PDB file of C-alpha atoms in Angstrom:
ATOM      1  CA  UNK Q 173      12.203  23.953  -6.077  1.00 60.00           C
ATOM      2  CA  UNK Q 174      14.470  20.890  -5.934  1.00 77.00           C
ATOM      3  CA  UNK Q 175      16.676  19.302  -3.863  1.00 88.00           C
ATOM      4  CA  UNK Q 176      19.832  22.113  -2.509  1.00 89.00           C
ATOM      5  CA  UNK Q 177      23.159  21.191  -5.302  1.00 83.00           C
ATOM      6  CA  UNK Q 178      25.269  18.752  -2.910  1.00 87.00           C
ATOM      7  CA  UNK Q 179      23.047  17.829  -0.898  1.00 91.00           C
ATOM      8  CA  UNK Q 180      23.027  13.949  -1.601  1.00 95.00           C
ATOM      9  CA  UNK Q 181      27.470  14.217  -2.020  1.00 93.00           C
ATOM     10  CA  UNK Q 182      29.047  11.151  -0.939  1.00 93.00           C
ATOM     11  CA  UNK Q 183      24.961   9.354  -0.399  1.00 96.00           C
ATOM     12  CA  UNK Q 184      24.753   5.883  -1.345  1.00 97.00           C
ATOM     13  CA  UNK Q 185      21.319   5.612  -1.847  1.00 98.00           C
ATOM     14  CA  UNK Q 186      18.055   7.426  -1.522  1.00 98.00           C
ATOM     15  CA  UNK Q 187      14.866   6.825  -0.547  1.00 98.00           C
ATOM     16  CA  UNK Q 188      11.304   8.568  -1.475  1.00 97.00           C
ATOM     17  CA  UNK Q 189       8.540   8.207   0.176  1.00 95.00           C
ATOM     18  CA  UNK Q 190       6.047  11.190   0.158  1.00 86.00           C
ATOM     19  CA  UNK Q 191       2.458  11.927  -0.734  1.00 91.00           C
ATOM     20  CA  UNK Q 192      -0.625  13.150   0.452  1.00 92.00           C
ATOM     21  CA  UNK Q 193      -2.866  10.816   2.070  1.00 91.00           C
ATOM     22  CA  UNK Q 194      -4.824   9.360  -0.743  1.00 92.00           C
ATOM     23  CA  UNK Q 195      -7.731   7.656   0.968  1.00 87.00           C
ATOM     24  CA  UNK Q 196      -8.585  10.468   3.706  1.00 85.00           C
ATOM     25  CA  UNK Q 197     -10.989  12.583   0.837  1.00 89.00           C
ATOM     26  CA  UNK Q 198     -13.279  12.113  -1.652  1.00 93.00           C
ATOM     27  CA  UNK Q 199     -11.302  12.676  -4.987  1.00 96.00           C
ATOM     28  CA  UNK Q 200     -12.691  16.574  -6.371  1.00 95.00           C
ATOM     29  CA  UNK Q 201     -10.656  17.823  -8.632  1.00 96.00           C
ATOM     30  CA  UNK Q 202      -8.320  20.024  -6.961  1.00 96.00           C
ATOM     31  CA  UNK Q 203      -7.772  16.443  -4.119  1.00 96.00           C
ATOM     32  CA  UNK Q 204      -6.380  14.650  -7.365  1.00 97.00           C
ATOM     33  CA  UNK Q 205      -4.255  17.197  -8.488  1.00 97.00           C
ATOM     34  CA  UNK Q 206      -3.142  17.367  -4.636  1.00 97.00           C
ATOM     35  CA  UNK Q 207      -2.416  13.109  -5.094  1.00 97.00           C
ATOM     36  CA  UNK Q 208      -0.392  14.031  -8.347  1.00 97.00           C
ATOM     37  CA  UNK Q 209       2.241  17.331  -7.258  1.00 97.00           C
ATOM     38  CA  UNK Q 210       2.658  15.794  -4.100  1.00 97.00           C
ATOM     39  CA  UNK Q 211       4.187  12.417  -5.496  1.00 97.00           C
ATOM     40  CA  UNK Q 212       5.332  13.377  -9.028  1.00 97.00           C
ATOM     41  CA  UNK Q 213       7.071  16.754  -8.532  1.00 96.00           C
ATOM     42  CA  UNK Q 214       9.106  15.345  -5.415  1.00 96.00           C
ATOM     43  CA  UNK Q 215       9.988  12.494  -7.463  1.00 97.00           C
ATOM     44  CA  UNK Q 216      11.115  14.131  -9.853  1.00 97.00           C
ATOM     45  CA  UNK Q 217      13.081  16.313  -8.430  1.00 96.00           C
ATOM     46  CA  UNK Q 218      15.003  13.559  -6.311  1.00 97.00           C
ATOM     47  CA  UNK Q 219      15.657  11.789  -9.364  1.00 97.00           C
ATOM     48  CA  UNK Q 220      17.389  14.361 -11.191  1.00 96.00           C
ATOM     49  CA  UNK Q 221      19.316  14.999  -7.623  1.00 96.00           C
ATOM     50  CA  UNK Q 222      20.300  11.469  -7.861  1.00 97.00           C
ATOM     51  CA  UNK Q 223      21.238  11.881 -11.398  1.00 96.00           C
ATOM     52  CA  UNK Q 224      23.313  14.541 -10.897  1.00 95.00           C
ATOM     53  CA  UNK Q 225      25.207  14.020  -7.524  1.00 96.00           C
ATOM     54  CA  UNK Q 226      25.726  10.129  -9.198  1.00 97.00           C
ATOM     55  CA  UNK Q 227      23.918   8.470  -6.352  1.00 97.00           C
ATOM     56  CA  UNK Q 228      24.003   4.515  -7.260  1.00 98.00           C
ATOM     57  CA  UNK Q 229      20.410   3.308  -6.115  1.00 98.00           C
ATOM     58  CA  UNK Q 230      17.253   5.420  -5.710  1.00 98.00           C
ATOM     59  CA  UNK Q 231      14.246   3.265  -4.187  1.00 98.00           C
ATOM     60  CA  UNK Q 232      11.460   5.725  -4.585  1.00 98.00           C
ATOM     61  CA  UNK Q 233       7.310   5.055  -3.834  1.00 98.00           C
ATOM     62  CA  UNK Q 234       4.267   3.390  -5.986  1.00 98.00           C
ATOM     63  CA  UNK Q 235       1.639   1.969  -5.230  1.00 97.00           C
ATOM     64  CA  UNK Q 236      -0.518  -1.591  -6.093  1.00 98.00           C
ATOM     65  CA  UNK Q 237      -2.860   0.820  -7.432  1.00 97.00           C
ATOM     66  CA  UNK Q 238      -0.819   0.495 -10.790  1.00 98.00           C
ATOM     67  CA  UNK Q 239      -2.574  -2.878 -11.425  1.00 98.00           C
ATOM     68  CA  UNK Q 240      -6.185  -1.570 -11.489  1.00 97.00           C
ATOM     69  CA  UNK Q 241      -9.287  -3.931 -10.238  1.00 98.00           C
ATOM     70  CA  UNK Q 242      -7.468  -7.500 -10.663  1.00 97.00           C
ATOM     71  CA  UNK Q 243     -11.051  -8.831  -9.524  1.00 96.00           C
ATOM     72  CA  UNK Q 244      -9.821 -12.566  -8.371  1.00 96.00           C
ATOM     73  CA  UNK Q 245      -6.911 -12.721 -10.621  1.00 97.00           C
ATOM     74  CA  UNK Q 246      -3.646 -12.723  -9.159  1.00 98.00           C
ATOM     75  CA  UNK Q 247      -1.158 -10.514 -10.603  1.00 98.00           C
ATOM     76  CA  UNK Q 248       2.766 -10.170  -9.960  1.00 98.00           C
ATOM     77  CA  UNK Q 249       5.584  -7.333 -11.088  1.00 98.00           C
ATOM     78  CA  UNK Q 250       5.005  -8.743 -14.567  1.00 98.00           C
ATOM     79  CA  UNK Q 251       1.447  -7.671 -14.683  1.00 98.00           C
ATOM     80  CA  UNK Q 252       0.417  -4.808 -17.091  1.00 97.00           C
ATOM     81  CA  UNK Q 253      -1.094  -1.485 -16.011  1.00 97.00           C
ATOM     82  CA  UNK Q 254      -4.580  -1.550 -14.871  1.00 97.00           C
ATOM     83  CA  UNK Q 255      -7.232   1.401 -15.441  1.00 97.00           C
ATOM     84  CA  UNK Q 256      -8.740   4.240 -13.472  1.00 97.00           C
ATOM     85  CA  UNK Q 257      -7.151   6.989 -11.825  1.00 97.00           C
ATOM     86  CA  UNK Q 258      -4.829   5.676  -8.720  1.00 97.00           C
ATOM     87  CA  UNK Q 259      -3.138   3.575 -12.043  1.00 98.00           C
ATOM     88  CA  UNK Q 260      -2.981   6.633 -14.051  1.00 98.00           C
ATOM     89  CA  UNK Q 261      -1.277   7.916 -10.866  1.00 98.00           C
ATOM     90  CA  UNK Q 262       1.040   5.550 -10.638  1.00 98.00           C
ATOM     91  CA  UNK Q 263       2.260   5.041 -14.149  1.00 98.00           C
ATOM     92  CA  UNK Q 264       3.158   8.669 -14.004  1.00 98.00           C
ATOM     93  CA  UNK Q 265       4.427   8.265 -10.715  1.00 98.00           C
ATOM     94  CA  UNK Q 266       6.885   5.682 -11.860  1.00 98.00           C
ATOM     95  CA  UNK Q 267       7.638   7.412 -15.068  1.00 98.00           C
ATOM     96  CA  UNK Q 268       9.080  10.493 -12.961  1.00 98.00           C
ATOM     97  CA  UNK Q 269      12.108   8.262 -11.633  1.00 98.00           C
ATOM     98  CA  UNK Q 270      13.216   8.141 -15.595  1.00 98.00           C
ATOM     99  CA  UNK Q 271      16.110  11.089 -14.754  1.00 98.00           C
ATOM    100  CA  UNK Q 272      17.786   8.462 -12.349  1.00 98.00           C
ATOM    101  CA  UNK Q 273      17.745   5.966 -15.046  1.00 97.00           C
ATOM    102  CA  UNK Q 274      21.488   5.433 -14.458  1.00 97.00           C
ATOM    103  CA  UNK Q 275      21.314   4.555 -11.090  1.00 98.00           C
ATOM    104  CA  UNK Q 276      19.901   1.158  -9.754  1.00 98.00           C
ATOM    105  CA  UNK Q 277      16.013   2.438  -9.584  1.00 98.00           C
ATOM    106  CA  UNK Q 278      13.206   0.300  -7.816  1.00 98.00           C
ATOM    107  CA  UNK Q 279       9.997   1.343  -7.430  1.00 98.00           C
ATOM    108  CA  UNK Q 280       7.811   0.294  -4.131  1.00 98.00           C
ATOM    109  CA  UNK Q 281       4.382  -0.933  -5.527  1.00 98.00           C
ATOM    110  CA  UNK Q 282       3.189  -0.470  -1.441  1.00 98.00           C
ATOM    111  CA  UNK Q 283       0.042  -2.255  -0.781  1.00 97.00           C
ATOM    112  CA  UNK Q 284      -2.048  -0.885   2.257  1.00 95.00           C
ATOM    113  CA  UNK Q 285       0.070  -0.596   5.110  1.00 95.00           C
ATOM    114  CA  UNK Q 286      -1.355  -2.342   8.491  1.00 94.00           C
ATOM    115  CA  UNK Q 287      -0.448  -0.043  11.235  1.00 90.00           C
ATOM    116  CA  UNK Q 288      -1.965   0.667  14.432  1.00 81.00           C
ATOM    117  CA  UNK Q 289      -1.109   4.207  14.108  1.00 79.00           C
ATOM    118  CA  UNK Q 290      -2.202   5.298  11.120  1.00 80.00           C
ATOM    119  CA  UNK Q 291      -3.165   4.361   7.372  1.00 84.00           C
ATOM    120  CA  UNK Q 292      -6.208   1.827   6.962  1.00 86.00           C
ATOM    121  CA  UNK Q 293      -6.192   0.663   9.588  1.00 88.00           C
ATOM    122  CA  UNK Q 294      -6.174   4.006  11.942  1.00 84.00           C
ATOM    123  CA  UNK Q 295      -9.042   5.288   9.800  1.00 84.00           C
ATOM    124  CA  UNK Q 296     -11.228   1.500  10.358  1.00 88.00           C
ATOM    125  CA  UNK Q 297      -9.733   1.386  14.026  1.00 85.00           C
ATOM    126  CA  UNK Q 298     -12.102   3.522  15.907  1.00 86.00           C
ATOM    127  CA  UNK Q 299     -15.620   2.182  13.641  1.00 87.00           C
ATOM    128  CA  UNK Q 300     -14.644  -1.319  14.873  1.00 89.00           C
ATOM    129  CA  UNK Q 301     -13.469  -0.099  18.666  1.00 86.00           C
ATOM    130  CA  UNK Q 302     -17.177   1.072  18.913  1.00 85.00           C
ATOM    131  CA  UNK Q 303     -19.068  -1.866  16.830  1.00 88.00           C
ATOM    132  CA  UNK Q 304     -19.396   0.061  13.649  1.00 87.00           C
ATOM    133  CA  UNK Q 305     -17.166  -1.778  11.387  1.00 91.00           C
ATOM    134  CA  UNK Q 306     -18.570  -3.253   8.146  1.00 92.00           C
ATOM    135  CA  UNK Q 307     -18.157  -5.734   5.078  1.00 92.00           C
ATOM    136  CA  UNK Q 308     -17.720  -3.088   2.698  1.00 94.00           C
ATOM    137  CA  UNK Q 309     -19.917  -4.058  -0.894  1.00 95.00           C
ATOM    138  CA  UNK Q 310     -19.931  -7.778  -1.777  1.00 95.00           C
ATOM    139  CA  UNK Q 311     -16.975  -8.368   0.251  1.00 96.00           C
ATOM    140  CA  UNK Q 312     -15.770 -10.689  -2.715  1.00 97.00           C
ATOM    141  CA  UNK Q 313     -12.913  -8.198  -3.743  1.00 97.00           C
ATOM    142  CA  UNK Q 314      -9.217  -8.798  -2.535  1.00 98.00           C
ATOM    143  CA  UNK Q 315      -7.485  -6.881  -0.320  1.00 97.00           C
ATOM    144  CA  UNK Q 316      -3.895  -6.790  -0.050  1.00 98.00           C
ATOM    145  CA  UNK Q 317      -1.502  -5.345   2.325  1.00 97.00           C
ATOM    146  CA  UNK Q 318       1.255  -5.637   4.030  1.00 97.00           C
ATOM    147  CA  UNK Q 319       2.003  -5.318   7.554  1.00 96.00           C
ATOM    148  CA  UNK Q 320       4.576  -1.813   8.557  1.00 95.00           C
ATOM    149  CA  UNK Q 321       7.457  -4.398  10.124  1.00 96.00           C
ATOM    150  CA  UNK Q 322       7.797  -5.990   6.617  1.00 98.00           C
ATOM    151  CA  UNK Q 323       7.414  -2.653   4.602  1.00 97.00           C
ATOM    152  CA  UNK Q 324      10.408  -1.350   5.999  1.00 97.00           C
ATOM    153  CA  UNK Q 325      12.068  -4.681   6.440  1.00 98.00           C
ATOM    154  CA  UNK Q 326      11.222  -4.801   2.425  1.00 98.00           C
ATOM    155  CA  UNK Q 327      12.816  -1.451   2.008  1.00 98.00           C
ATOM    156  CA  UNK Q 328      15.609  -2.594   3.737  1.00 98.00           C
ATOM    157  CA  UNK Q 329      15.686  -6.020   1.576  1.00 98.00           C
ATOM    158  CA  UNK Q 330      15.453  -3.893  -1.627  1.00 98.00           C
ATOM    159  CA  UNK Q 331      18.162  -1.888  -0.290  1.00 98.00           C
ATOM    160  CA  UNK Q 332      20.811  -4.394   0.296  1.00 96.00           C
ATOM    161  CA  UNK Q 333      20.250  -6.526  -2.879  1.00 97.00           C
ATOM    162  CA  UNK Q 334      21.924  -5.382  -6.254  1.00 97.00           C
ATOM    163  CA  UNK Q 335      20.011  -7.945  -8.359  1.00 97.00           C
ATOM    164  CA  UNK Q 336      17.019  -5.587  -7.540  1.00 98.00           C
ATOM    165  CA  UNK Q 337      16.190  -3.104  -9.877  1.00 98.00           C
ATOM    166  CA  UNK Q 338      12.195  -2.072 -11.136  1.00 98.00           C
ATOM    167  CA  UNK Q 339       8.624  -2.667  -9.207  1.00 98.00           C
ATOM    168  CA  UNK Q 340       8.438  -4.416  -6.458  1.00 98.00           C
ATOM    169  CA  UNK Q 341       5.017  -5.384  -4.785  1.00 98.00           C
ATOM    170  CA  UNK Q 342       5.593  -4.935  -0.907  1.00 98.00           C
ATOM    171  CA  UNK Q 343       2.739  -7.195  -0.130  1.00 98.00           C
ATOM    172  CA  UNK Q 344       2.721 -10.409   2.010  1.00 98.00           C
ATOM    173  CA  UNK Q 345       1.493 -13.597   0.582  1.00 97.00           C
ATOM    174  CA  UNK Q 346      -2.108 -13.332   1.743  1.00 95.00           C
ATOM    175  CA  UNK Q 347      -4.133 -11.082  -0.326  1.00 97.00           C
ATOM    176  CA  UNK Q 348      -7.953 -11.972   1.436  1.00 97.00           C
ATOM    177  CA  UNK Q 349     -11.025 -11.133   0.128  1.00 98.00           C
ATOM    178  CA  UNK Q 350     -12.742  -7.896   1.956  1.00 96.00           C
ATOM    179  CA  UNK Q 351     -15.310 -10.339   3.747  1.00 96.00           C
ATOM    180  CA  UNK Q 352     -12.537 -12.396   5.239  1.00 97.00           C
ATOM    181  CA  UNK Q 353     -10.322  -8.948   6.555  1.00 96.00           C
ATOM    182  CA  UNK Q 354     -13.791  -7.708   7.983  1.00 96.00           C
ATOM    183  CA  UNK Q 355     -14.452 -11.146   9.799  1.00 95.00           C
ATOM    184  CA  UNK Q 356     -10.894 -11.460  10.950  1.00 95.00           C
ATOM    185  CA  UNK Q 357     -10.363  -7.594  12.641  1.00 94.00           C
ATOM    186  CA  UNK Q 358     -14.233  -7.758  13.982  1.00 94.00           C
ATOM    187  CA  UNK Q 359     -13.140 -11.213  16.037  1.00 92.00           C
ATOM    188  CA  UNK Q 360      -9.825  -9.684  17.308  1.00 90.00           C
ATOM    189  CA  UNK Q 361     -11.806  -6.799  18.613  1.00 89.00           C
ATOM    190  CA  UNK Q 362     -14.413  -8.855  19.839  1.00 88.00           C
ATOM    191  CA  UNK Q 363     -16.938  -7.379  18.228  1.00 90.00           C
ATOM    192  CA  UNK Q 364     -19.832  -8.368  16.145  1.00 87.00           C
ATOM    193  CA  UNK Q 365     -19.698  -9.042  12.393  1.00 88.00           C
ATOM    194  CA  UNK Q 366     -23.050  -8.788  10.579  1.00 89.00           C
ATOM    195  CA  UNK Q 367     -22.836  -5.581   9.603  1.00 91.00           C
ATOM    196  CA  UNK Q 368     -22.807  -4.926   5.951  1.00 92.00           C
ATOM    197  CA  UNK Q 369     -22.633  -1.363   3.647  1.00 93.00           C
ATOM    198  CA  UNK Q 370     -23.897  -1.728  -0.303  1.00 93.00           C
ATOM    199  CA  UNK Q 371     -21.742  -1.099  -2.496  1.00 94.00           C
ATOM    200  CA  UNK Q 372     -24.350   1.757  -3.261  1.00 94.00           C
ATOM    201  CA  UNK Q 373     -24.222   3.404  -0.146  1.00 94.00           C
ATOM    202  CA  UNK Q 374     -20.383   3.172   0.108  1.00 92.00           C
ATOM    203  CA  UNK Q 375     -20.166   4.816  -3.420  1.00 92.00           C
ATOM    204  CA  UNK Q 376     -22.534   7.430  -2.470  1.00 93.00           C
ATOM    205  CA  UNK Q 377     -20.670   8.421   0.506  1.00 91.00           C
ATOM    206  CA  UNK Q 378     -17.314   8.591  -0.684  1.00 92.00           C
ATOM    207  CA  UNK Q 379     -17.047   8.589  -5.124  1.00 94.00           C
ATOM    208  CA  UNK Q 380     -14.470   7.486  -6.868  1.00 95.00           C
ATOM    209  CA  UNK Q 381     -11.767   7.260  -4.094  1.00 95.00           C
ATOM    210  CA  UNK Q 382     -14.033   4.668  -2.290  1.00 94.00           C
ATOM    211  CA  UNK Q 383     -14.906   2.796  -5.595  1.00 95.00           C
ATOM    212  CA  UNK Q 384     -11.099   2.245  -6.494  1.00 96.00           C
ATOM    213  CA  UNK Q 385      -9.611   1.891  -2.949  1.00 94.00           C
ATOM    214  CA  UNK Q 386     -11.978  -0.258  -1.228  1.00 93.00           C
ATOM    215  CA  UNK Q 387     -14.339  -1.576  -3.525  1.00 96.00           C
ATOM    216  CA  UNK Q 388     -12.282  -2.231  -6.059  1.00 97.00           C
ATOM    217  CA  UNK Q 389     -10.424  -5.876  -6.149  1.00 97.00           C
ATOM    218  CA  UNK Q 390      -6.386  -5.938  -5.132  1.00 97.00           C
ATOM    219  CA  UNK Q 391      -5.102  -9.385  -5.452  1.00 98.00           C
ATOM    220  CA  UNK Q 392      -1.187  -8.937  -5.375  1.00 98.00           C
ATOM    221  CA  UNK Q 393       1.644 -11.032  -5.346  1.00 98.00           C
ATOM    222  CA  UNK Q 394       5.131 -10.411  -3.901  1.00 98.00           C
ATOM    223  CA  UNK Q 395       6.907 -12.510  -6.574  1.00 98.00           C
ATOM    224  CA  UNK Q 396       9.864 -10.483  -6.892  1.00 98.00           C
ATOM    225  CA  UNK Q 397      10.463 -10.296  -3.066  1.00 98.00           C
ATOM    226  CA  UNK Q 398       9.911 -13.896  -2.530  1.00 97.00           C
ATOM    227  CA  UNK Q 399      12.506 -14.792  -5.399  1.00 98.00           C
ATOM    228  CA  UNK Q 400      15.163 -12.959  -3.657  1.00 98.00           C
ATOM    229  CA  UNK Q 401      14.875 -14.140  -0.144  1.00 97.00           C
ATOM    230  CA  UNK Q 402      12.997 -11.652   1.851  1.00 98.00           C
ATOM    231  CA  UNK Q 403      11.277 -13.543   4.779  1.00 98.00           C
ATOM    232  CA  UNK Q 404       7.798 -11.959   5.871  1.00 98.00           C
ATOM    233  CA  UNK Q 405       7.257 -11.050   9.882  1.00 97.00           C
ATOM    234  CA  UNK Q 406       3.862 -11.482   9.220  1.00 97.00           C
ATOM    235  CA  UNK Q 407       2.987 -13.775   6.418  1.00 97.00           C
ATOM    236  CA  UNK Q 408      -1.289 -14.243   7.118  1.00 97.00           C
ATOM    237  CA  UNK Q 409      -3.857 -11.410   7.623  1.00 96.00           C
ATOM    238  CA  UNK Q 410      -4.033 -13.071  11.500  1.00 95.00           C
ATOM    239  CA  UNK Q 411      -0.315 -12.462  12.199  1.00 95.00           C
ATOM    240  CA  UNK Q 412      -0.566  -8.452  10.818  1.00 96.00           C
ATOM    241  CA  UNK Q 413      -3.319  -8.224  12.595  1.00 94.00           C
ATOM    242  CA  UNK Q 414      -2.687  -9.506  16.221  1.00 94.00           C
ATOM    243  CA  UNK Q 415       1.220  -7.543  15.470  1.00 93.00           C
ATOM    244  CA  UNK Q 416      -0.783  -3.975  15.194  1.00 90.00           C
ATOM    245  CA  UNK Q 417      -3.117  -4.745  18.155  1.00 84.00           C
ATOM    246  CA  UNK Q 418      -0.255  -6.036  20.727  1.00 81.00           C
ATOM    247  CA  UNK Q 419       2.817  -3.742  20.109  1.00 61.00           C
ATOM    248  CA  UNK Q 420       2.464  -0.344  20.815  1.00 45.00           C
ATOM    249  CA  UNK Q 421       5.617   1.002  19.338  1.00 40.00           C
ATOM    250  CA  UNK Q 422       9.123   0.070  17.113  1.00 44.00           C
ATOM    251  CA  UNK Q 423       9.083  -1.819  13.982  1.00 42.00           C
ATOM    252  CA  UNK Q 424      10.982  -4.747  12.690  1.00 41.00           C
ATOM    253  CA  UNK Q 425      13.865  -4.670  10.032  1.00 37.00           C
ATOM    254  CA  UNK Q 426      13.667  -8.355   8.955  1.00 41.00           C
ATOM    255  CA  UNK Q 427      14.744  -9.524   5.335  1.00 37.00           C
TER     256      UNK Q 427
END
């Protein structure tokens, strides 16, 4: 199936963001194929839509997972591809925009989003409501994310600005190590801190998607955002963090 011919007539842009949850299963077989139709096939098919009804800009999805384990290394748009399967993922995830080459493509190397409502944080929510919230492995690797007010002011930054075109890492500034995020959420939810899972244990308990995702280091840089003037909401982990615990609903648009 693809997108109905007309459909995107008179559209000045288009944006894609789809995919099945990627960190709510271990990663069998038929999970990873799941990960792959669900963000290459629609991909593709809105590229060649965009393509053909001459839209001028498609922003579509990616992920930070394109840079691999960075380990303490920071690494910007200019980075090569990293290893494992989420970059695999992505480079194929990317590739599938090709068919809107003629339009102004970007490409949203997303970070973990911080929302109250969902994503990482709704998963990790509920362990540290009730005490159960953990340094995951050393706690040495870097997290990144980005809070949901600046992803979609981001979006909307992207958007509006014709000088970009290619990845772009919606991350804030503040990439922490895993120790410091754990510290951090447990004292805004006034809750105790000493708990620790081995990297072992973690690996046991959820494979591959737990080794890449969480124990795995993320260390990303926004350079391409920064460069073009997009001003972060919430710049520090302390800022996303209070954000998602105070508002309730409605999202920011700021860039």
């Amino acid at each position: 199936t693809g997108v109905p011919p007309g459909a995107l007539s008179g559209v000045d842009a288009v944006v894609g963001l789809g995919g099945v949850s990627i960190g709510d299963r271990r990663w069998s077989g038929g999970v990873k194929q799941q990960l792959r139709d669900s963000r290459i096939i629609p991909t593709t098919a809105l590229a060649e839509a965009v393509a053909a009804a001459g839209v001028p800009v498609f922003v579509s999805a990616s992920a930070t997972g394109f840079y691999g384990d960075t380990g303490s290394r920071a690494v910007d748009e200019s980075a090569p591809r990293g290893t494992g399967f989420l970059a695999d993922l992505t480079v194929d995830w990317e590739a599938a925009t090709a068919p809107a080459a003629a339009a102004r493509v970007v490409q949203l190397r997303t970070a973990p989003v911080l929302s109250r409502s969902g994503g990482m944080l709704g998963r990790l929510r509920p362990l540290y409501r009730f005490g159960f919230g953990a340094r995951m492995g050393s706690g040495e690797q870097y997290l990144s994310w980005i809070s949901l007010p600046d992803a979609v002011g981001a979006i909307s930054h992207a958007l509006s600005r014709p000088d970009i075109t290619g990845p772009v890492n919606l991350a804030a500034p503040d990439a922490v190590p895993f120790a410091e995020f754990h510290r951090a959420y447990s004292q805004l939810r006034h809750r105790p801190s000493f708990l620790r899972v081995p990297g072992a244990v973690a690996r046991a308990v959820g494979g591959e998607m737990v080794e890449e995702m969480i124990l795995a280091s993320s260390r990303v840089v926004p350079t391409v955002l920064s460069t073009t003037g997009f001003t972060f909401a919430h710049p520090t982990l302390t800022d996303a963090l209070t954000y998602t615990e105070r508002e309730t609903a409605g999202v920011s648009t700021r860039g």
